[in-house]
Tab-separated table of C-alpha atoms in Angstrom:
chain	number	residue	atom	x	y	z
A	1	MET	CA	0.118	0.293	0.125
A	2	PRO	CA	1.729	3.337	-1.117
A	3	GLU	CA	2.080	6.570	1.382
A	4	PRO	CA	-0.248	9.305	0.692
A	5	ASP	CA	2.352	11.432	-0.945
A	6	GLN	CA	3.872	8.748	-2.845
A	7	ASP	CA	5.278	9.964	-6.224
A	8	ARG	CA	3.515	8.959	-10.082
A	9	SER	CA	5.485	9.917	-11.560
A	10	GLU	CA	7.878	11.324	-32.767
A	11	ARG	CA	4.550	10.147	-33.645
A	12	PRO	CA	4.264	7.111	-36.075
A	13	SER	CA	2.364	7.310	-38.697
A	14	GLY	CA	0.082	4.699	-41.142
A	15	ARG	CA	0.389	0.664	-39.967
A	16	ALA	CA	2.394	2.257	-36.945
A	17	VAL	CA	-0.451	4.710	-35.565
A	18	ARG	CA	-2.746	1.811	-35.885
A	19	TRP	CA	-0.582	0.151	-34.055
A	20	HIS	CA	-0.143	2.113	-31.332
A	21	ARG	CA	-4.006	2.913	-31.137
A	22	PHE	CA	-4.471	-0.657	-30.667
A	23	LEU	CA	-1.683	-1.253	-28.106
A	24	ARG	CA	-3.231	2.061	-26.398
A	25	TRP	CA	-7.128	0.660	-26.256
A	26	ALA	CA	-5.810	-2.646	-25.068
A	27	LEU	CA	-4.041	-1.003	-22.408
A	28	VAL	CA	-6.949	0.663	-21.404
A	29	ALA	CA	-8.898	-2.413	-21.694
A	30	SER	CA	-6.743	-3.739	-19.379
A	31	LEU	CA	-6.704	-1.176	-16.941
A	32	LEU	CA	-10.339	-1.179	-16.956
A	33	VAL	CA	-10.277	-5.029	-16.332
A	34	TRP	CA	-8.079	-4.221	-13.713
A	35	LEU	CA	-10.127	-1.765	-11.874
A	36	GLY	CA	-13.502	-3.868	-11.937
A	37	HIS	CA	-11.511	-5.914	-9.366
A	38	GLY	CA	-10.757	-2.464	-7.537
A	39	ALA	CA	-6.987	-3.367	-7.300
A	40	LEU	CA	-5.764	-0.225	-8.131
A	41	ILE	CA	-8.925	2.150	-6.788
A	42	ASP	CA	-8.278	0.219	-3.344
A	43	VAL	CA	-4.345	1.266	-3.338
A	44	LEU	CA	-5.442	5.256	-4.399
A	45	ALA	CA	-8.514	5.317	-2.198
A	46	GLY	CA	-6.755	3.356	0.891
A	47	HIS	CA	-9.549	1.186	1.270
A	48	SER	CA	-7.862	-1.670	3.066
A	49	ASP	CA	-6.707	0.956	5.851
A	50	ARG	CA	-9.101	1.802	9.140
A	51	ARG	CA	-6.025	0.269	11.438
A	52	SER	CA	-7.503	2.134	14.891
A	53	LEU	CA	-11.073	0.264	13.908
A	54	ALA	CA	-8.906	-3.088	14.470
A	55	GLY	CA	-7.433	-2.137	17.488
A	56	GLU	CA	-3.794	-1.169	16.190
A	57	ALA	CA	-1.699	1.346	18.040
A	58	LEU	CA	0.297	4.444	16.647
A	59	SER	CA	3.942	4.353	17.097
A	60	PRO	CA	5.282	6.346	19.855
A	61	ALA	CA	6.255	8.994	17.904
A	62	ALA	CA	3.047	9.022	15.832
A	63	SER	CA	1.483	9.232	19.507
A	64	ASP	CA	3.288	11.973	20.796
A	65	LEU	CA	2.383	14.163	17.227
A	66	LEU	CA	-1.444	13.393	17.916
A	67	ALA	CA	-1.287	14.327	21.604
A	68	ARG	CA	0.649	17.879	20.429
A	69	CYS	CA	-2.156	18.069	17.832
A	70	LEU	CA	-5.241	17.753	20.201
A	71	GLU	CA	-3.827	19.722	23.564
A	72	ASP	CA	-4.830	23.177	22.862
A	73	LEU	CA	-7.733	23.010	21.676
A	74	PRO	CA	-10.957	24.546	23.165
A	75	PRO	CA	-13.170	22.438	24.659
A	76	GLY	CA	-15.802	20.604	23.366
A	77	PRO	CA	-16.350	17.968	20.465
A	78	LEU	CA	-14.001	18.099	17.400
A	79	VAL	CA	-16.867	19.488	14.541
A	80	ASP	CA	-16.991	18.612	11.037
A	81	LEU	CA	-19.266	20.568	8.970
A	82	HIS	CA	-18.573	19.218	5.664
A	83	ALA	CA	-19.526	15.196	5.450
A	84	HIS	CA	-21.230	13.804	2.025
A	85	LEU	CA	-22.820	10.328	2.032
A	86	ALA	CA	-23.977	8.604	-0.804
A	87	GLY	CA	-25.579	5.650	-1.637
A	88	ARG	CA	-27.316	3.408	-4.875
A	89	GLY	CA	-30.412	2.722	-3.110
A	90	PRO	CA	-33.112	1.873	-3.700
A	91	ASP	CA	-34.401	0.531	-0.406
A	92	SER	CA	-32.271	3.725	1.138
A	93	GLY	CA	-33.830	6.446	-1.514
A	94	CYS	CA	-30.507	7.277	-2.724
A	95	TRP	CA	-29.539	7.426	-6.288
A	96	VAL	CA	-27.198	7.702	-8.900
A	97	ASN	CA	-26.555	8.218	-12.057
A	98	PRO	CA	-26.147	5.480	-14.201
A	99	ARG	CA	-23.355	6.909	-15.902
A	100	LEU	CA	-21.542	6.978	-12.985
A	101	LEU	CA	-21.937	3.121	-12.524
A	102	SER	CA	-21.009	1.841	-16.277
A	103	PRO	CA	-18.067	1.571	-17.482
A	104	LEU	CA	-19.033	2.701	-20.781
A	105	HIS	CA	-18.236	5.814	-19.272
A	106	PRO	CA	-14.651	5.179	-17.609
A	107	VAL	CA	-13.318	8.587	-15.906
A	108	ASP	CA	-16.899	8.760	-14.202
A	109	TRP	CA	-17.452	5.096	-13.525
A	110	VAL	CA	-13.603	4.985	-11.571
A	111	ARG	CA	-14.610	8.273	-10.284
A	112	MET	CA	-17.342	6.630	-8.052
A	113	ARG	CA	-15.301	3.543	-7.892
A	114	ALA	CA	-12.808	5.541	-5.583
A	115	TYR	CA	-15.317	7.527	-3.509
A	116	LEU	CA	-16.683	3.907	-2.769
A	117	SER	CA	-13.559	2.412	-2.089
A	118	ALA	CA	-12.772	5.461	0.340
A	119	ALA	CA	-15.597	5.486	2.033
A	120	GLY	CA	-14.774	1.498	2.479
A	121	LEU	CA	-17.506	-0.226	0.203
A	122	ASP	CA	-16.747	-2.180	-2.342
A	123	ALA	CA	-19.435	-3.168	-5.118
A	124	GLY	CA	-21.879	-5.187	-2.975
A	125	SER	CA	-21.770	-3.176	0.015
A	126	PRO	CA	-25.116	-2.293	1.093
A	127	ASP	CA	-25.718	2.228	1.564
A	128	GLY	CA	-25.865	1.791	4.918
A	129	ASP	CA	-22.327	0.584	5.411
A	130	TRP	CA	-21.379	3.797	4.376
A	131	ILE	CA	-22.627	5.847	7.733
A	132	GLU	CA	-21.644	2.773	9.844
A	133	GLY	CA	-17.922	2.754	8.497
A	134	LEU	CA	-18.164	7.038	8.942
A	135	ALA	CA	-19.271	6.284	12.597
A	136	ASP	CA	-17.082	3.546	13.224
A	137	LEU	CA	-14.235	5.973	11.905
A	138	ALA	CA	-15.578	8.652	14.052
A	139	ARG	CA	-15.984	7.128	17.370
A	140	ALA	CA	-12.188	5.701	16.891
A	141	ARG	CA	-10.902	9.505	17.184
A	142	GLN	CA	-8.925	10.160	20.122
A	143	ARG	CA	-11.487	13.250	21.182
A	144	PRO	CA	-15.425	13.172	20.583
A	145	ALA	CA	-16.431	14.870	16.903
A	146	LEU	CA	-19.451	16.232	15.537
A	147	HIS	CA	-19.926	15.128	11.752
A	148	TYR	CA	-22.388	17.428	9.695
A	149	LEU	CA	-23.978	14.420	7.012
A	150	LEU	CA	-25.114	15.965	4.140
A	151	ALA	CA	-28.337	15.383	1.901
A	152	PHE	CA	-27.787	16.054	-1.646
A	153	ASP	CA	-30.830	17.351	-4.102
A	154	HIS	CA	-31.497	16.823	-7.850
A	155	ARG	CA	-30.577	19.134	-10.341
A	156	TYR	CA	-33.484	21.413	-11.390
A	157	SER	CA	-34.398	23.468	-13.943
A	158	THR	CA	-34.919	27.069	-14.173
A	159	ASP	CA	-38.900	25.981	-14.288
A	160	GLY	CA	-38.833	23.449	-11.453
A	161	GLN	CA	-38.568	20.700	-13.409
A	162	ARG	CA	-36.480	18.008	-11.785
A	163	ASP	CA	-33.497	17.012	-14.245
A	164	LEU	CA	-32.368	13.547	-14.053
A	165	GLU	CA	-30.175	13.395	-16.880
A	166	HIS	CA	-27.966	15.420	-15.782
A	167	SER	CA	-28.074	15.246	-12.041
A	168	GLU	CA	-25.281	13.145	-10.497
A	169	PHE	CA	-26.272	11.552	-7.637
A	170	TYR	CA	-29.258	12.244	-4.706
A	171	VAL	CA	-29.099	11.930	-0.984
A	172	PRO	CA	-32.894	12.190	0.889
A	173	ASN	CA	-33.149	14.548	3.275
A	174	GLU	CA	-34.659	12.144	5.106
A	175	TYR	CA	-32.020	9.787	4.268
A	176	ALA	CA	-29.162	12.078	5.914
A	177	HIS	CA	-31.562	12.842	8.982
A	178	GLY	CA	-32.211	9.182	10.207
A	179	ALA	CA	-28.493	8.570	9.784
A	180	ALA	CA	-27.929	11.418	12.125
A	181	GLU	CA	-30.955	10.457	14.839
A	182	ALA	CA	-29.543	7.026	14.397
A	183	HIS	CA	-25.952	8.208	15.910
A	184	PRO	CA	-26.578	11.230	18.019
A	185	ASP	CA	-23.356	10.997	19.246
A	186	VAL	CA	-21.043	11.673	16.182
A	187	PHE	CA	-23.762	12.873	13.549
A	188	ARG	CA	-25.954	15.666	12.926
A	189	CYS	CA	-27.745	16.532	9.634
A	190	ALA	CA	-27.980	19.021	6.795
A	191	ILE	CA	-30.023	18.882	4.395
A	192	SER	CA	-30.167	19.634	0.615
A	193	VAL	CA	-32.862	21.749	-0.976
A	194	HIS	CA	-32.610	23.247	-4.508
A	195	PRO	CA	-33.984	27.006	-4.432
A	196	TYR	CA	-36.396	26.355	-7.783
A	197	ARG	CA	-38.292	23.114	-6.770
A	198	PRO	CA	-42.235	24.174	-6.175
A	199	ASP	CA	-41.917	23.297	-2.857
A	200	ALA	CA	-38.741	24.654	-1.868
A	201	VAL	CA	-39.726	26.799	1.122
A	202	GLN	CA	-42.031	24.498	2.334
A	203	GLU	CA	-39.324	21.751	2.352
A	204	LEU	CA	-37.154	24.278	4.391
A	205	GLU	CA	-39.757	25.316	6.845
A	206	HIS	CA	-40.644	21.471	7.265
A	207	TRP	CA	-36.653	20.600	8.282
A	208	ALA	CA	-36.279	23.464	9.935
A	209	SER	CA	-39.092	22.615	12.618
A	210	ARG	CA	-37.139	19.122	13.244
A	211	GLY	CA	-34.228	21.300	14.491
A	212	VAL	CA	-31.979	21.210	11.281
A	213	LYS	CA	-29.941	24.326	10.721
A	214	LEU	CA	-27.356	23.410	7.836
A	215	VAL	CA	-28.660	23.157	4.216
A	216	LYS	CA	-26.126	22.375	1.367
A	217	TRP	CA	-26.154	23.655	-2.388
A	218	LEU	CA	-22.979	22.586	-4.648
A	219	PRO	CA	-24.300	25.255	-7.856
A	220	GLY	CA	-21.994	23.840	-10.743
A	221	ALA	CA	-23.487	20.395	-10.128
A	222	GLN	CA	-27.008	21.273	-9.164
A	223	GLY	CA	-27.723	23.982	-11.519
A	224	MET	CA	-28.654	26.537	-9.071
A	225	ASP	CA	-27.780	30.316	-9.418
A	226	PRO	CA	-26.806	32.188	-5.922
A	227	ALA	CA	-27.139	35.588	-8.089
A	228	SER	CA	-30.976	34.584	-9.800
A	229	PRO	CA	-33.994	36.363	-8.428
A	230	LEU	CA	-35.369	33.028	-8.409
A	231	CYS	CA	-33.566	32.283	-5.042
A	232	ASP	CA	-35.171	35.310	-3.389
A	233	ALA	CA	-38.006	33.258	-1.625
A	234	PHE	CA	-36.097	31.189	-0.950
A	235	TYR	CA	-33.586	33.481	1.185
A	236	ARG	CA	-36.554	34.815	2.857
A	237	ALA	CA	-37.574	31.596	4.363
A	238	LEU	CA	-33.568	30.696	4.822
A	239	VAL	CA	-33.711	34.163	7.365
A	240	ALA	CA	-37.063	33.574	8.887
A	241	GLN	CA	-35.800	30.157	9.761
A	242	GLY	CA	-32.571	31.193	11.009
A	243	MET	CA	-30.670	28.546	8.739
A	244	VAL	CA	-27.433	28.552	7.748
A	245	LEU	CA	-25.763	27.901	3.776
A	246	LEU	CA	-23.393	25.870	3.084
A	247	VAL	CA	-22.362	26.524	-0.288
A	248	HIS	CA	-19.514	25.520	-2.659
A	249	CYS	CA	-17.347	28.213	-4.343
A	250	GLY	CA	-14.836	28.031	-6.507
A	251	GLU	CA	-14.083	24.973	-9.716
A	252	GLU	CA	-15.951	21.932	-8.436
A	253	GLN	CA	-13.386	18.920	-8.962
A	254	ALA	CA	-15.371	16.121	-7.092
A	255	VAL	CA	-18.429	15.779	-9.755
A	256	ASP	CA	-19.316	16.571	-13.352
A	257	ALA	CA	-20.082	20.409	-13.521
A	258	GLU	CA	-18.128	21.466	-16.405
A	259	ALA	CA	-21.412	23.487	-17.904
A	260	ASP	CA	-21.679	25.712	-14.948
A	261	GLN	CA	-18.620	26.151	-13.316
A	262	GLU	CA	-19.205	29.656	-13.386
A	263	LEU	CA	-22.109	29.244	-10.883
A	264	GLY	CA	-19.849	28.785	-8.146
A	265	ASN	CA	-18.546	32.238	-8.512
A	266	PRO	CA	-17.961	33.688	-4.630
A	267	LEU	CA	-18.957	36.949	-6.182
A	268	ARG	CA	-22.645	35.413	-6.752
A	269	LEU	CA	-23.590	35.290	-3.279
A	270	ARG	CA	-23.531	39.083	-3.254
A	271	ARG	CA	-27.352	38.535	-3.167
A	272	PRO	CA	-28.188	36.431	-0.285
A	273	LEU	CA	-25.706	37.968	1.326
A	274	GLU	CA	-27.401	41.114	0.918
A	275	ALA	CA	-31.104	39.025	2.122
A	276	GLY	CA	-29.178	38.244	5.339
A	277	VAL	CA	-28.476	34.768	4.594
A	278	GLN	CA	-25.072	33.201	6.795
A	279	ILE	CA	-23.026	31.697	4.304
A	280	LEU	CA	-20.338	28.836	4.636
A	281	VAL	CA	-18.226	29.073	1.369
A	282	ALA	CA	-17.014	25.733	1.310
A	283	HIS	CA	-13.096	25.197	0.605
A	284	CYS	CA	-13.002	28.750	0.819
A	285	ALA	CA	-13.385	28.687	-2.845
A	286	SER	CA	-9.765	27.560	-3.128
A	287	ALA	CA	-10.040	26.059	-6.986
A	288	GLY	CA	-10.675	27.835	-9.861
A	289	THR	CA	-10.878	31.256	-11.907
A	290	ALA	CA	-14.582	33.214	-12.690
A	291	LEU	CA	-15.673	36.047	-13.759
A	292	ASP	CA	-15.090	39.279	-11.682
A	293	LEU	CA	-18.326	40.662	-11.775
A	294	ASP	CA	-17.732	43.705	-9.953
A	295	VAL	CA	-15.945	44.971	-12.955
A	296	GLY	CA	-18.587	45.289	-15.048
A	297	GLY	CA	-18.603	45.360	-18.729
A	298	PRO	CA	-19.139	42.866	-21.668
A	299	ASN	CA	-15.624	41.188	-20.679
A	300	PRO	CA	-14.906	41.320	-17.268
A	301	PRO	CA	-11.617	39.583	-16.306
A	302	ARG	CA	-11.157	36.322	-15.007
A	303	VAL	CA	-9.394	36.105	-11.307
A	304	GLU	CA	-8.785	33.311	-8.805
A	305	CYS	CA	-11.926	32.464	-7.221
A	306	PHE	CA	-10.088	32.234	-3.427
A	307	GLN	CA	-9.291	36.214	-4.319
A	308	LEU	CA	-12.649	36.631	-4.805
A	309	PHE	CA	-13.760	35.229	-1.757
A	310	LEU	CA	-10.969	37.277	0.155
A	311	ARG	CA	-12.764	39.829	-1.372
A	312	LEU	CA	-15.997	39.668	0.261
A	313	MET	CA	-14.695	38.156	3.364
A	314	GLY	CA	-12.711	41.542	3.317
A	315	GLU	CA	-16.572	43.520	3.184
A	316	GLU	CA	-17.607	45.179	6.357
A	317	ALA	CA	-21.379	44.755	5.475
A	318	PHE	CA	-20.525	40.677	5.045
A	319	GLU	CA	-18.300	40.171	8.503
A	320	ASP	CA	-21.390	38.907	10.317
A	321	GLN	CA	-22.523	36.693	7.683
A	322	LEU	CA	-19.804	35.234	5.666
A	323	TRP	CA	-17.495	32.538	7.077
A	324	GLY	CA	-15.153	30.043	5.081
A	325	GLU	CA	-14.674	26.674	5.170
A	326	ILE	CA	-11.472	24.540	5.291
A	327	SER	CA	-11.939	21.219	3.755
A	328	THR	CA	-9.452	20.243	1.079
A	329	VAL	CA	-7.056	23.420	1.342
A	330	THR	CA	-4.237	20.883	2.189
A	331	GLN	CA	-5.606	18.578	-0.698
A	332	VAL	CA	-2.562	18.465	-3.928
A	333	ASN	CA	-4.652	20.113	-5.875
A	334	ARG	CA	-5.394	23.046	-4.164
A	335	TYR	CA	-2.859	23.895	-1.220
A	336	SER	CA	-0.222	26.150	-3.831
A	337	ASN	CA	-3.132	28.403	-4.522
A	338	ALA	CA	-4.504	29.205	-0.882
A	339	LEU	CA	-3.295	27.129	2.018
A	340	ALA	CA	0.047	29.422	3.148
A	341	ILE	CA	-2.626	32.809	2.491
A	342	LEU	CA	-5.189	31.046	5.041
A	343	LEU	CA	-2.986	30.401	7.695
A	344	GLU	CA	-1.280	33.830	7.441
A	345	ARG	CA	-4.251	35.596	7.426
A	346	GLU	CA	-5.020	35.521	11.494
A	347	ASP	CA	-7.620	38.006	11.047
A	348	LEU	CA	-9.534	35.703	9.232
A	349	HIS	CA	-9.214	32.903	11.321
A	350	PRO	CA	-12.321	33.675	13.679
A	351	ARG	CA	-14.695	33.339	10.702
A	352	LEU	CA	-13.150	29.964	9.334
A	353	VAL	CA	-14.825	26.456	10.875
A	354	ASN	CA	-13.342	22.985	9.950
A	355	GLY	CA	-14.764	20.193	7.581
A	356	SER	CA	-13.485	17.281	6.150
A	357	ASP	CA	-15.012	16.423	3.195
A	358	TRP	CA	-15.360	12.984	3.507
A	359	PRO	CA	-14.405	10.639	2.390
A	360	LEU	CA	-11.983	12.652	0.278
A	361	PRO	CA	-8.924	12.571	3.200
A	362	ALA	CA	-9.141	8.470	2.348
A	363	VAL	CA	-8.826	9.145	-1.427
A	364	ASN	CA	-4.697	8.724	-1.063
A	365	VAL	CA	-3.531	10.500	-3.974
A	366	LEU	CA	-5.117	13.698	-3.035
A	367	TYR	CA	-2.606	14.308	0.089
A	368	GLN	CA	0.699	14.653	-1.004
A	369	THR	CA	2.665	14.750	2.273
A	370	ARG	CA	5.809	14.834	0.186
A	371	ALA	CA	5.069	17.910	-1.344
A	372	LEU	CA	3.592	19.532	1.551
A	373	ALA	CA	7.272	18.759	3.318
A	374	SER	CA	9.342	20.324	0.341
A	375	ALA	CA	6.912	23.570	0.285
A	376	GLY	CA	7.847	24.499	4.303
A	377	PHE	CA	4.151	23.198	5.354
A	378	ILE	CA	5.817	20.324	7.578
A	379	THR	CA	8.941	18.672	8.740
A	380	ALA	CA	10.136	15.671	7.250
A	381	GLU	CA	9.262	14.082	10.701
A	382	GLU	CA	6.331	15.067	10.824
A	383	ARG	CA	5.522	13.563	7.019
A	384	LYS	CA	6.240	10.202	8.176
A	385	ALA	CA	3.999	10.225	11.390
A	386	LEU	CA	1.163	11.709	9.721
A	387	ASN	CA	1.697	9.156	6.844
A	388	GLU	CA	1.418	6.492	9.818
A	389	ILE	CA	-1.996	8.177	11.004
A	390	TYR	CA	-3.451	8.288	7.812
A	391	HIS	CA	-3.304	4.296	7.229
A	392	HIS	CA	-4.566	4.482	11.524
A	393	ASN	CA	-7.603	6.814	10.652
A	394	PRO	CA	-8.071	9.224	7.635
A	395	LEU	CA	-10.567	11.454	10.025
A	396	THR	CA	-7.686	12.448	12.221
A	397	PHE	CA	-5.264	12.667	9.372
A	398	ASP	CA	-7.092	15.061	8.053
A	399	LEU	CA	-7.037	17.061	11.595
A	400	ALA	CA	-3.417	16.473	12.427
A	401	LEU	CA	-2.104	17.464	8.901
A	402	LYS	CA	-4.623	20.832	9.287
A	403	ARG	CA	-3.310	21.498	12.472
A	404	LEU	CA	-0.001	21.100	11.619
A	405	VAL	CA	0.947	23.037	8.355
A	406	ARG	CA	2.156	25.894	9.056
A	407	SER	CA	3.181	29.087	6.822
A	408	PRO	CA	6.748	28.729	5.245
A	409	GLU	CA	7.331	32.431	5.706
A	410	THR	CA	5.815	33.318	9.161
A	411	GLY	CA	5.289	30.093	10.686
A	412	ALA	CA	1.781	30.737	11.106
A	413	ARG	CA	-0.401	28.108	11.999
A	414	PHE	CA	-4.612	27.688	11.884
A	415	ALA	CA	-5.900	28.563	15.253
A	416	PRO	CA	-7.261	26.305	17.656
A	417	GLY	CA	-10.926	27.310	17.690
A	418	ILE	CA	-11.233	26.556	14.109
A	419	PHE	CA	-11.735	22.943	14.737
A	420	THR	CA	-14.254	22.892	17.426
A	421	ARG	CA	-16.391	26.102	16.206
A	422	LEU	CA	-19.965	25.853	14.549
A	423	GLY	CA	-19.380	29.081	13.603
A	424	PRO	CA	-23.387	30.480	12.658
A	425	LEU	CA	-24.551	27.118	14.228
A	426	ARG	CA	-23.848	27.931	18.020
């Protein structure tokens, strides 16, 4: 099993071209057969490594490092405001687009298999195993923790019609709520309601009456435009019910959202913010670029989404409403964009909250501790201990890594309060 930082490291013509194509497709076919048995997927997603569940102890060096990560945290449980559920149904009510389950769409198929493997599932696992596996890992942590389980609504058109063809997956609100009720020591529920649904406001009110406070959106995949007037009634209901919106901003890389990446533009949140909505920006918008809508005109420039997020965070009018959620900011595809700035901007730390984006912490290839050590965010000794902790419990690894990373320039770290903070959910 590789460590989470393992490196992966004349054009012919005529008959040679045909032979080259044959070899290429033969290689792809062979790879897909291998993937069908889960071998490579389990390597990349760490399926076999949950050593904390087997009662295996950490080495003294890793135990000491983990103790240092926990010793200065405020009292109360650890908080994870971003933990995904998924399932294939039908008994659970969950649904996955058939495209993600078909080898005829190899990229989508491999992506789905990787997520299932990271969550500890194989091709025949029932949906409930995702919940039970996450609960077991949460209870195996060295300190009590609360993980907010995210429902996920279908995509809808602007006329209120459900769009199954372009929906990625679906997790019913009832399913997430039931999981939280079954495991109240480690789980809370976050619903997902598309604002274009004809019953959107009624659905919000129903779940608010049952004590739910958090609502999840992923605009690029679900197709809602946060800047659309179609959302205004939804925003009024959020404010009236005292609910909080967790919204993905920046480029979406975990699900297919290519056609609507611009819906993740942080500046599109001005409308709900001006309506008084409390908003958590997932990942601090730490990937991709978007149009600078503040410039105006027919051809606004493209700017890093993270810089647009920082612009909003700097506006006094929103300082009591807008929060940043730091899941995935240590991933290999994100850390160079935002991590050092977030560490150094200690003025923002009181408005940051933690999330894991489970099951991504268990996707081995996304976390390159060698790269983080080379860039000066962690030491070589810390890297070795972190790799051991990763194989022990990916959730613990996610916390430990965020507690250890420091700015290569200033040495600044994330404030301890981030990891026990409920933010606007308090």
